[in-house]
Each structure stands twice: as C-alpha cells, then as structure tokens.
Amino acid sequence: MIRREDVYRIGRLGKAHGIKGEVSLLFEDDVFDRVDADYLILDIDGILVPFFIEEYRFRSDSNALMKFEGIDSQERARELTGCDVYFPRELTDEESEHISWAEVIGYKLVDANTGSEVGTIASVDDTTINTLFELEDGRLIPASEDLILAIDAKKHEIEIKLPEGILEL
C-alpha cells in the first residue's frame, strides 16, 4: 500500500487527447523526466494507484501528453481526468540540486539559530518574486535561497536561518 508521506504531488491529469488513450498532464514538477521512473501514482477516489508509463511527450513547459500502460482508449483516458498525480519520494535523487518546491511539502522547517523545529511545510507560494513557505499552522516564512542553509532529503528537513523576530509576527 502506498502511503501519502511516501509521495509528493507533481500535477493533475487534464483531458483525454486523441483516441489511443493519451491524457494531458499539467505538471508543476518535471521530475518524471529528470529521474528514470517507470510509473507515476494517481489518486483515484482517495486511493493511491501506480500507473506504468508507456510513453510521454512534452507540449509545453508545464504540459505533457502521457500514455499509461493499459489505457488504450479515449473512454479509459477520460476516467483519469482530474486525478492528482504523485511521484514516489524514494525515486528522487537525494543528492540532486534539482529538488523542487513540490518535493519539500511535508518537510520540517528547523531554525538554524536555535535548532528548534518551526513547523511543517504545507505549501509553497512561488507566484511572486518572494517565495514563501506556508506552514501547517498558517504562518508564512520566506523561502529565500540565501536563508536556506541545508536540505536533508533523508530526514525531510530544511535548516533555515530565520530573520530575527519573524516568528513573532
């Protein structure tokens, strides 16, 4: 059984494309292309199910046409429309400089000044020039590369040098 903490969300499936079972993947992280992965995980009615990749091709920087094994018709592809797509954390390259914002969701944020845990990252807002970590308790913490001292993918922790007084805001 696949557990939610063992995967992270990389996108969502859109509409079926053509008649041979291709489906549009709107992705925030192209890790499936950077890492040699045989499968992606789809959330189907709350259950995480692996789907093996037959082939894919990019349409843009955030959209790919995905063909999964066993999905051979437009009708079968339509059944997958709207499913969230996840990637297994175990397949990511922990030493890679390509760690994505999507991958750090669920990581613990540790204050380098005190060594104490600040909270768990619930989401990352990178829609503006100032990227922010949103913690599970709703607090916002700057995610500047200048403040991040270390990322430990094995421990799922980010060590960050917090600006003085930011936790009191």
Backbone as JSON Lines, residues from 0, in Angstrom:
{"i":0,"aa":"M","n":[0.83,-1.18,0.0],"ca":[0.0,0.0,0.0],"c":[0.88,1.25,0.0]}
{"i":1,"aa":"I","n":[0.56,2.2,-0.84],"ca":[1.32,3.42,-0.96],"c":[0.8,4.43,0.07]}
{"i":2,"aa":"R","n":[1.72,4.98,0.86],"ca":[1.34,5.96,1.88],"c":[1.58,7.37,1.36]}
{"i":3,"aa":"R","n":[0.74,8.3,1.79],"ca":[0.83,9.69,1.33],"c":[2.17,10.33,1.65]}
{"i":4,"aa":"E","n":[2.76,9.97,2.78],"ca":[4.05,10.57,3.15],"c":[5.19,10.05,2.29]}
{"i":5,"aa":"D","n":[4.96,9.01,1.5],"ca":[5.98,8.43,0.62],"c":[5.96,9.02,-0.78]}
{"i":6,"aa":"V","n":[5.03,9.93,-1.03],"ca":[4.89,10.55,-2.36],"c":[4.71,12.05,-2.2]}
{"i":7,"aa":"Y","n":[4.88,12.77,-3.3],"ca":[4.54,14.19,-3.32],"c":[3.87,14.52,-4.65]}
{"i":8,"aa":"R","n":[2.99,15.51,-4.57],"ca":[2.17,15.88,-5.73],"c":[3.01,16.63,-6.76]}
{"i":9,"aa":"I","n":[2.88,16.21,-8.02],"ca":[3.6,16.9,-9.1],"c":[2.66,17.5,-10.14]}
{"i":10,"aa":"G","n":[1.36,17.18,-10.08],"ca":[0.44,17.75,-11.07],"c":[-0.93,17.11,-11.03]}
{"i":11,"aa":"R","n":[-1.65,17.33,-12.13],"ca":[-3.02,16.84,-12.26],"c":[-3.26,16.46,-13.72]}
{"i":12,"aa":"L","n":[-4.06,15.41,-13.91],"ca":[-4.4,15.0,-15.27],"c":[-5.54,15.85,-15.8]}
{"i":13,"aa":"G","n":[-5.39,16.25,-17.04],"ca":[-6.43,17.03,-17.72],"c":[-7.24,16.14,-18.64]}
{"i":14,"aa":"K","n":[-7.6,16.69,-19.77],"ca":[-8.47,16.0,-20.71],"c":[-7.75,14.89,-21.48]}
{"i":15,"aa":"A","n":[-8.55,13.95,-21.94],"ca":[-8.04,12.91,-22.83],"c":[-7.63,13.58,-24.14]}
{"i":16,"aa":"H","n":[-6.63,13.0,-24.8],"ca":[-6.13,13.54,-26.06],"c":[-6.12,12.42,-27.1]}
{"i":17,"aa":"G","n":[-6.86,12.61,-28.17],"ca":[-6.89,11.6,-29.24],"c":[-7.7,10.39,-28.84]}
{"i":18,"aa":"I","n":[-7.54,9.32,-29.6],"ca":[-8.36,8.12,-29.39],"c":[-7.56,6.92,-28.88]}
{"i":19,"aa":"K","n":[-6.25,7.09,-28.67],"ca":[-5.41,5.96,-28.28],"c":[-5.09,5.92,-26.79]}
{"i":20,"aa":"G","n":[-5.74,6.78,-25.98],"ca":[-5.58,6.7,-24.53],"c":[-4.61,7.7,-23.93]}
{"i":21,"aa":"E","n":[-4.15,8.66,-24.71],"ca":[-3.28,9.68,-24.13],"c":[-4.1,10.64,-23.28]}
{"i":22,"aa":"V","n":[-3.46,11.17,-22.24],"ca":[-4.11,12.14,-21.37],"c":[-3.13,13.26,-21.09]}
{"i":23,"aa":"S","n":[-3.65,14.47,-20.95],"ca":[-2.84,15.64,-20.7],"c":[-2.42,15.68,-19.23]}
{"i":24,"aa":"L","n":[-1.13,15.87,-18.97],"ca":[-0.61,16.01,-17.61],"c":[-0.17,17.45,-17.43]}
{"i":25,"aa":"L","n":[-0.85,18.17,-16.55],"ca":[-0.47,19.53,-16.2],"c":[0.41,19.42,-14.96]}
{"i":26,"aa":"F","n":[1.72,19.66,-15.12],"ca":[2.65,19.38,-14.04],"c":[3.32,20.64,-13.52]}
{"i":27,"aa":"E","n":[3.65,20.6,-12.23],"ca":[4.43,21.66,-11.59],"c":[5.89,21.24,-11.45]}
{"i":28,"aa":"D","n":[6.15,19.95,-11.56],"ca":[7.5,19.41,-11.39],"c":[7.71,18.34,-12.47]}
{"i":29,"aa":"D","n":[8.77,18.49,-13.24],"ca":[9.05,17.55,-14.33],"c":[10.01,16.43,-13.89]}
{"i":30,"aa":"V","n":[9.96,16.07,-12.61],"ca":[10.85,15.05,-12.07],"c":[10.74,13.74,-12.82]}
{"i":31,"aa":"F","n":[9.57,13.42,-13.35],"ca":[9.39,12.17,-14.1],"c":[10.28,12.13,-15.33]}
{"i":32,"aa":"D","n":[10.72,13.29,-15.83],"ca":[11.6,13.35,-16.98],"c":[13.08,13.37,-16.56]}
{"i":33,"aa":"R","n":[13.37,13.94,-15.39],"ca":[14.75,14.04,-14.9],"c":[15.23,12.74,-14.27]}
{"i":34,"aa":"V","n":[14.32,11.98,-13.69],"ca":[14.66,10.75,-12.98],"c":[14.09,9.58,-13.78]}
{"i":35,"aa":"D","n":[14.82,8.5,-13.83],"ca":[14.37,7.33,-14.57],"c":[13.24,6.64,-13.79]}
{"i":36,"aa":"A","n":[12.01,7.02,-14.11],"ca":[10.84,6.46,-13.4],"c":[10.0,5.66,-14.38]}
{"i":37,"aa":"D","n":[9.56,4.5,-13.93],"ca":[8.72,3.65,-14.76],"c":[7.24,3.94,-14.57]}
{"i":38,"aa":"Y","n":[6.9,4.61,-13.45],"ca":[5.5,4.81,-13.13],"c":[5.27,6.12,-12.41]}
{"i":39,"aa":"L","n":[4.02,6.55,-12.44],"ca":[3.54,7.67,-11.65],"c":[2.4,7.14,-10.8]}
{"i":40,"aa":"I","n":[2.03,7.88,-9.78],"ca":[0.98,7.44,-8.88],"c":[-0.19,8.4,-9.01]}
{"i":41,"aa":"L","n":[-1.38,7.83,-9.22],"ca":[-2.59,8.63,-9.37],"c":[-3.47,8.44,-8.14]}
{"i":42,"aa":"D","n":[-4.12,9.53,-7.74],"ca":[-5.09,9.48,-6.65],"c":[-6.45,9.21,-7.29]}
{"i":43,"aa":"I","n":[-6.93,7.99,-7.13],"ca":[-8.23,7.6,-7.69],"c":[-9.17,7.35,-6.53]}
{"i":44,"aa":"D","n":[-10.11,8.26,-6.36],"ca":[-11.09,8.17,-5.27],"c":[-10.43,7.98,-3.91]}
{"i":45,"aa":"G","n":[-9.34,8.72,-3.67],"ca":[-8.66,8.67,-2.38],"c":[-7.67,7.54,-2.21]}
{"i":46,"aa":"I","n":[-7.51,6.71,-3.23],"ca":[-6.56,5.59,-3.16],"c":[-5.41,5.88,-4.12]}
{"i":47,"aa":"L","n":[-4.18,5.72,-3.64],"ca":[-3.0,5.96,-4.47],"c":[-2.68,4.7,-5.27]}
{"i":48,"aa":"V","n":[-2.72,4.84,-6.6],"ca":[-2.57,3.69,-7.5],"c":[-1.43,3.97,-8.49]}
{"i":49,"aa":"P","n":[-0.46,3.05,-8.6],"ca":[0.62,3.25,-9.58],"c":[0.13,2.95,-11.0]}
{"i":50,"aa":"F","n":[0.55,3.79,-11.93],"ca":[0.28,3.59,-13.35],"c":[1.62,3.63,-14.08]}
{"i":51,"aa":"F","n":[1.9,2.58,-14.83],"ca":[3.16,2.5,-15.55],"c":[3.11,3.34,-16.82]}
{"i":52,"aa":"I","n":[4.2,4.06,-17.04],"ca":[4.3,4.98,-18.18],"c":[4.7,4.19,-19.42]}
{"i":53,"aa":"E","n":[3.9,4.31,-20.46],"ca":[4.24,3.69,-21.74],"c":[5.12,4.65,-22.54]}
{"i":54,"aa":"E","n":[4.66,5.91,-22.61],"ca":[5.43,6.96,-23.27],"c":[4.83,8.31,-22.92]}
{"i":55,"aa":"Y","n":[5.58,9.37,-23.18],"ca":[5.07,10.73,-22.99],"c":[5.82,11.68,-23.91]}
{"i":56,"aa":"R","n":[5.21,12.82,-24.13],"ca":[5.85,13.86,-24.93],"c":[5.39,15.21,-24.4]}
{"i":57,"aa":"F","n":[6.3,16.16,-24.42],"ca":[6.0,17.49,-23.89],"c":[5.26,18.34,-24.91]}
{"i":58,"aa":"R","n":[4.28,19.08,-24.42],"ca":[3.56,20.06,-25.25],"c":[4.02,21.47,-24.91]}
{"i":59,"aa":"S","n":[4.42,21.7,-23.65],"ca":[4.91,23.0,-23.21],"c":[5.75,22.77,-21.95]}
{"i":60,"aa":"D","n":[6.13,23.87,-21.3],"ca":[6.94,23.77,-20.08],"c":[6.16,23.21,-18.9]}
{"i":61,"aa":"S","n":[4.84,23.13,-19.01],"ca":[4.03,22.65,-17.88],"c":[2.96,21.64,-18.3]}
{"i":62,"aa":"N","n":[3.07,21.13,-19.52],"ca":[2.05,20.21,-20.02],"c":[2.72,19.11,-20.86]}
{"i":63,"aa":"A","n":[2.33,17.88,-20.57],"ca":[2.83,16.73,-21.33],"c":[1.66,15.83,-21.68]}
{"i":64,"aa":"L","n":[1.77,15.14,-22.78],"ca":[0.79,14.1,-23.13],"c":[1.35,12.78,-22.63]}
{"i":65,"aa":"M","n":[0.6,12.12,-21.76],"ca":[1.05,10.92,-21.07],"c":[0.24,9.73,-21.58]}
{"i":66,"aa":"K","n":[0.94,8.64,-21.84],"ca":[0.3,7.38,-22.24],"c":[0.68,6.34,-21.21]}
{"i":67,"aa":"F","n":[-0.34,5.82,-20.5],"ca":[-0.11,4.8,-19.48],"c":[-0.43,3.43,-20.05]}
{"i":68,"aa":"E","n":[0.29,2.41,-19.57],"ca":[0.03,1.03,-19.98],"c":[-1.39,0.65,-19.58]}
{"i":69,"aa":"G","n":[-2.1,-0.02,-20.46],"ca":[-3.45,-0.49,-20.17],"c":[-4.54,0.53,-20.41]}
{"i":70,"aa":"I","n":[-4.17,1.76,-20.7],"ca":[-5.15,2.81,-21.02],"c":[-5.06,3.0,-22.54]}
{"i":71,"aa":"D","n":[-5.97,2.33,-23.27],"ca":[-5.85,2.26,-24.72],"c":[-7.0,2.89,-25.49]}
{"i":72,"aa":"S","n":[-7.86,3.63,-24.79],"ca":[-8.96,4.27,-25.5],"c":[-9.25,5.64,-24.88]}
{"i":73,"aa":"Q","n":[-9.94,6.44,-25.63],"ca":[-10.32,7.77,-25.15],"c":[-11.23,7.65,-23.92]}
{"i":74,"aa":"E","n":[-12.09,6.67,-23.9],"ca":[-13.01,6.47,-22.77],"c":[-12.23,6.15,-21.5]}
{"i":75,"aa":"R","n":[-11.24,5.26,-21.58],"ca":[-10.43,4.91,-20.41],"c":[-9.62,6.12,-19.94]}
{"i":76,"aa":"A","n":[-9.11,6.91,-20.89],"ca":[-8.33,8.1,-20.53],"c":[-9.23,9.13,-19.84]}
{"i":77,"aa":"R","n":[-10.47,9.25,-20.28],"ca":[-11.41,10.19,-19.65],"c":[-11.67,9.86,-18.19]}
{"i":78,"aa":"E","n":[-11.63,8.58,-17.85],"ca":[-11.84,8.16,-16.47],"c":[-10.76,8.71,-15.53]}
{"i":79,"aa":"L","n":[-9.6,9.05,-16.09],"ca":[-8.49,9.55,-15.28],"c":[-8.48,11.07,-15.16]}
{"i":80,"aa":"T","n":[-9.31,11.76,-15.94],"ca":[-9.35,13.21,-15.92],"c":[-9.6,13.73,-14.51]}
{"i":81,"aa":"G","n":[-8.78,14.7,-14.11],"ca":[-8.94,15.33,-12.8],"c":[-8.18,14.65,-11.68]}
{"i":82,"aa":"C","n":[-7.54,13.52,-11.94],"ca":[-6.79,12.83,-10.89],"c":[-5.5,13.59,-10.58]}
{"i":83,"aa":"D","n":[-5.2,13.74,-9.29],"ca":[-3.91,14.29,-8.9],"c":[-2.84,13.26,-9.18]}
{"i":84,"aa":"V","n":[-1.65,13.75,-9.57],"ca":[-0.54,12.88,-9.93],"c":[0.58,13.07,-8.91]}
{"i":85,"aa":"Y","n":[1.12,11.97,-8.42],"ca":[2.16,11.99,-7.4],"c":[3.4,11.26,-7.89]}
{"i":86,"aa":"F","n":[4.52,11.59,-7.25],"ca":[5.8,10.94,-7.58],"c":[6.37,10.33,-6.3]}
{"i":87,"aa":"P","n":[6.91,9.11,-6.37],"ca":[7.47,8.47,-5.18],"c":[8.76,9.16,-4.73]}
{"i":88,"aa":"R","n":[8.8,9.53,-3.46],"ca":[9.99,10.2,-2.91],"c":[11.23,9.31,-3.04]}
{"i":89,"aa":"E","n":[11.06,8.0,-2.95],"ca":[12.21,7.09,-2.99],"c":[12.94,7.12,-4.34]}
{"i":90,"aa":"L","n":[12.28,7.58,-5.39],"ca":[12.9,7.61,-6.72],"c":[13.64,8.91,-7.0]}
{"i":91,"aa":"T","n":[13.46,9.91,-6.15],"ca":[14.14,11.18,-6.39],"c":[15.6,11.05,-6.0]}
{"i":92,"aa":"D","n":[16.41,11.83,-6.62],"ca":[17.85,11.83,-6.36],"c":[18.13,12.76,-5.2]}
{"i":93,"aa":"E","n":[18.42,12.19,-4.04],"ca":[18.61,12.98,-2.83],"c":[19.81,13.91,-2.91]}
{"i":94,"aa":"E","n":[20.77,13.61,-3.74],"ca":[21.96,14.44,-3.85],"c":[21.78,15.5,-4.94]}
{"i":95,"aa":"S","n":[20.67,15.46,-5.61],"ca":[20.44,16.33,-6.76],"c":[20.26,17.79,-6.35]}
{"i":96,"aa":"E","n":[20.71,18.68,-7.19],"ca":[20.46,20.1,-7.0],"c":[19.09,20.47,-7.54]}
{"i":97,"aa":"H","n":[18.37,19.49,-8.06],"ca":[17.08,19.74,-8.69],"c":[15.9,19.54,-7.76]}
{"i":98,"aa":"I","n":[16.11,19.62,-6.45],"ca":[14.99,19.44,-5.54],"c":[13.97,20.54,-5.83]}
{"i":99,"aa":"S","n":[12.74,20.15,-5.94],"ca":[11.7,21.1,-6.35],"c":[10.9,21.57,-5.16]}
{"i":100,"aa":"W","n":[10.18,22.68,-5.34],"ca":[9.31,23.19,-4.28],"c":[8.23,22.16,-3.96]}
{"i":101,"aa":"A","n":[7.75,21.46,-4.95],"ca":[6.71,20.45,-4.71],"c":[7.23,19.35,-3.8]}
{"i":102,"aa":"E","n":[8.49,19.02,-3.93],"ca":[9.06,17.92,-3.16],"c":[9.22,18.25,-1.68]}
{"i":103,"aa":"V","n":[9.38,19.53,-1.33],"ca":[9.62,19.88,0.08],"c":[8.35,20.0,0.9]}
{"i":104,"aa":"I","n":[7.2,19.88,0.28],"ca":[5.94,19.9,1.04],"c":[5.94,18.7,1.97]}
{"i":105,"aa":"G","n":[5.68,18.96,3.25],"ca":[5.74,17.92,4.27],"c":[7.06,17.9,5.02]}
{"i":106,"aa":"Y","n":[8.07,18.63,4.54],"ca":[9.34,18.71,5.24],"c":[9.18,19.55,6.51]}
{"i":107,"aa":"K","n":[9.99,19.26,7.51],"ca":[10.06,20.05,8.73],"c":[11.01,21.21,8.49]}
{"i":108,"aa":"L","n":[10.65,22.38,9.01],"ca":[11.49,23.57,8.93],"c":[12.18,23.72,10.28]}
{"i":109,"aa":"V","n":[13.52,23.77,10.28],"ca":[14.29,23.86,11.52],"c":[15.06,25.18,11.54]}
{"i":110,"aa":"D","n":[14.91,25.93,12.63],"ca":[15.59,27.21,12.81],"c":[17.06,26.96,13.11]}
{"i":111,"aa":"A","n":[17.95,27.43,12.25],"ca":[19.39,27.22,12.42],"c":[19.9,27.96,13.65]}
{"i":112,"aa":"N","n":[19.25,29.04,14.04],"ca":[19.7,29.82,15.2],"c":[19.48,29.07,16.51]}
{"i":113,"aa":"T","n":[18.39,28.35,16.62],"ca":[18.04,27.69,17.89],"c":[18.06,26.16,17.8]}
{"i":114,"aa":"G","n":[18.0,25.62,16.6],"ca":[17.94,24.17,16.42],"c":[16.55,23.61,16.65]}
{"i":115,"aa":"S","n":[15.57,24.5,16.88],"ca":[14.2,24.03,17.16],"c":[13.38,23.95,15.87]}
{"i":116,"aa":"E","n":[12.42,23.05,15.93],"ca":[11.52,22.89,14.79],"c":[10.51,24.04,14.77]}
{"i":117,"aa":"V","n":[10.38,24.67,13.6],"ca":[9.46,25.79,13.44],"c":[8.08,25.29,13.04]}
{"i":118,"aa":"G","n":[8.03,24.27,12.21],"ca":[6.76,23.73,11.74],"c":[6.98,22.86,10.52]}
{"i":119,"aa":"T","n":[5.86,22.41,9.95],"ca":[5.87,21.56,8.76],"c":[5.33,22.35,7.58]}
{"i":120,"aa":"I","n":[6.01,22.24,6.44],"ca":[5.63,22.98,5.24],"c":[4.37,22.36,4.65]}
{"i":121,"aa":"A","n":[3.31,23.16,4.54],"ca":[2.04,22.7,3.98],"c":[1.96,23.02,2.49]}
{"i":122,"aa":"S","n":[2.56,24.16,2.09],"ca":[2.58,24.53,0.68],"c":[3.68,25.55,0.44]}
{"i":123,"aa":"V","n":[3.97,25.8,-0.82],"ca":[4.97,26.79,-1.19],"c":[4.31,27.75,-2.16]}
{"i":124,"aa":"D","n":[4.37,29.04,-1.83],"ca":[3.81,30.08,-2.71],"c":[4.96,30.69,-3.49]}
{"i":125,"aa":"D","n":[5.05,30.33,-4.76],"ca":[6.1,30.88,-5.62],"c":[5.5,31.71,-6.75]}
{"i":126,"aa":"T","n":[4.32,32.28,-6.49],"ca":[3.63,33.08,-7.51],"c":[4.18,34.49,-7.61]}
{"i":127,"aa":"T","n":[4.96,34.92,-6.62],"ca":[5.58,36.24,-6.67],"c":[7.09,36.08,-6.61]}
{"i":128,"aa":"I","n":[7.8,37.19,-6.69],"ca":[9.26,37.14,-6.65],"c":[9.77,36.66,-5.29]}
{"i":129,"aa":"N","n":[8.98,36.87,-4.23],"ca":[9.34,36.43,-2.88],"c":[8.64,35.12,-2.56]}
{"i":130,"aa":"T","n":[9.34,34.01,-2.75],"ca":[8.78,32.7,-2.48],"c":[8.62,32.52,-0.97]}
{"i":131,"aa":"L","n":[7.49,31.91,-0.58],"ca":[7.17,31.72,0.83],"c":[6.81,30.27,1.12]}
{"i":132,"aa":"F","n":[7.26,29.79,2.3],"ca":[6.78,28.52,2.83],"c":[5.54,28.83,3.64]}
{"i":133,"aa":"E","n":[4.43,28.14,3.38],"ca":[3.26,28.24,4.24],"c":[3.28,27.02,5.14]}
{"i":134,"aa":"L","n":[3.34,27.27,6.45],"ca":[3.38,26.18,7.41],"c":[1.97,25.68,7.69]}
{"i":135,"aa":"E","n":[1.86,24.49,8.27],"ca":[0.56,23.9,8.56],"c":[-0.28,24.77,9.48]}
{"i":136,"aa":"D","n":[0.37,25.58,10.34],"ca":[-0.37,26.46,11.25],"c":[-0.72,27.8,10.6]}
{"i":137,"aa":"G","n":[-0.41,27.97,9.32],"ca":[-0.78,29.18,8.59],"c":[0.29,30.25,8.53]}
{"i":138,"aa":"R","n":[1.37,30.11,9.3],"ca":[2.44,31.11,9.25],"c":[3.16,31.06,7.92]}
{"i":139,"aa":"L","n":[3.65,32.21,7.49],"ca":[4.41,32.32,6.25],"c":[5.87,32.63,6.59]}
{"i":140,"aa":"I","n":[6.77,31.87,5.98],"ca":[8.21,32.01,6.22],"c":[8.88,32.22,4.86]}
{"i":141,"aa":"P","n":[9.77,33.24,4.75],"ca":[10.47,33.44,3.47],"c":[11.28,32.2,3.09]}
{"i":142,"aa":"A","n":[11.24,31.85,1.81],"ca":[11.96,30.67,1.31],"c":[13.14,31.08,0.44]}
{"i":143,"aa":"S","n":[13.76,32.17,0.8],"ca":[14.9,32.67,0.04],"c":[16.07,31.68,0.1]}
{"i":144,"aa":"E","n":[16.73,31.49,-1.02],"ca":[17.89,30.6,-1.07],"c":[19.01,31.12,-0.17]}
{"i":145,"aa":"D","n":[19.03,32.42,0.09],"ca":[20.05,32.99,0.99],"c":[19.83,32.55,2.43]}
{"i":146,"aa":"L","n":[18.59,32.22,2.8],"ca":[18.27,31.82,4.17],"c":[18.36,30.32,4.39]}
{"i":147,"aa":"I","n":[18.2,29.54,3.33],"ca":[18.23,28.07,3.44],"c":[19.68,27.61,3.52]}
{"i":148,"aa":"L","n":[20.02,26.99,4.65],"ca":[21.4,26.54,4.86],"c":[21.62,25.11,4.4]}
{"i":149,"aa":"A","n":[20.6,24.25,4.62],"ca":[20.75,22.84,4.23],"c":[19.39,22.2,4.03]}
{"i":150,"aa":"I","n":[19.36,21.24,3.1],"ca":[18.16,20.44,2.88],"c":[18.57,18.99,3.05]}
{"i":151,"aa":"D","n":[17.93,18.32,4.0],"ca":[18.22,16.92,4.27],"c":[17.02,16.09,3.77]}
{"i":152,"aa":"A","n":[17.17,15.52,2.57],"ca":[16.07,14.77,1.97],"c":[15.78,13.48,2.74]}
{"i":153,"aa":"K","n":[16.79,12.89,3.36],"ca":[16.56,11.65,4.12],"c":[15.73,11.92,5.37]}
{"i":154,"aa":"K","n":[16.01,13.02,6.06],"ca":[15.28,13.36,7.28],"c":[14.05,14.22,7.01]}
{"i":155,"aa":"H","n":[13.88,14.65,5.77],"ca":[12.76,15.52,5.37],"c":[12.78,16.81,6.2]}
{"i":156,"aa":"E","n":[13.95,17.44,6.22],"ca":[14.13,18.68,6.98],"c":[14.85,19.73,6.15]}
{"i":157,"aa":"I","n":[14.49,20.98,6.44],"ca":[15.19,22.12,5.85],"c":[15.69,22.98,7.0]}
{"i":158,"aa":"E","n":[16.99,23.22,7.02],"ca":[17.58,24.11,8.02],"c":[17.61,25.51,7.43]}
{"i":159,"aa":"I","n":[17.01,26.45,8.15],"ca":[16.87,27.8,7.64],"c":[17.3,28.81,8.7]}
{"i":160,"aa":"K","n":[18.0,29.84,8.27],"ca":[18.42,30.93,9.17],"c":[17.31,31.98,9.12]}
{"i":161,"aa":"L","n":[16.46,31.93,10.12],"ca":[15.31,32.83,10.15],"c":[15.71,34.25,10.54]}
{"i":162,"aa":"P","n":[15.15,35.23,9.85],"ca":[15.39,36.61,10.25],"c":[14.87,36.83,11.68]}
{"i":163,"aa":"E","n":[15.6,37.64,12.44],"ca":[15.24,37.89,13.82],"c":[13.83,38.47,13.92]}
{"i":164,"aa":"G","n":[13.03,37.89,14.81],"ca":[11.68,38.38,15.08],"c":[10.6,37.9,14.15]}
{"i":165,"aa":"I","n":[10.96,37.13,13.13],"ca":[9.94,36.72,12.15],"c":[8.87,35.81,12.76]}
{"i":166,"aa":"L","n":[9.22,35.03,13.74],"ca":[8.25,34.13,14.35],"c":[7.27,34.86,15.26]}
{"i":167,"aa":"E","n":[7.59,36.11,15.63],"ca":[6.68,36.89,16.47],"c":[5.64,37.66,15.67]}
{"i":168,"aa":"L","n":[5.76,37.67,14.36],"ca":[4.8,38.41,13.52],"c":[3.45,37.75,13.51]}
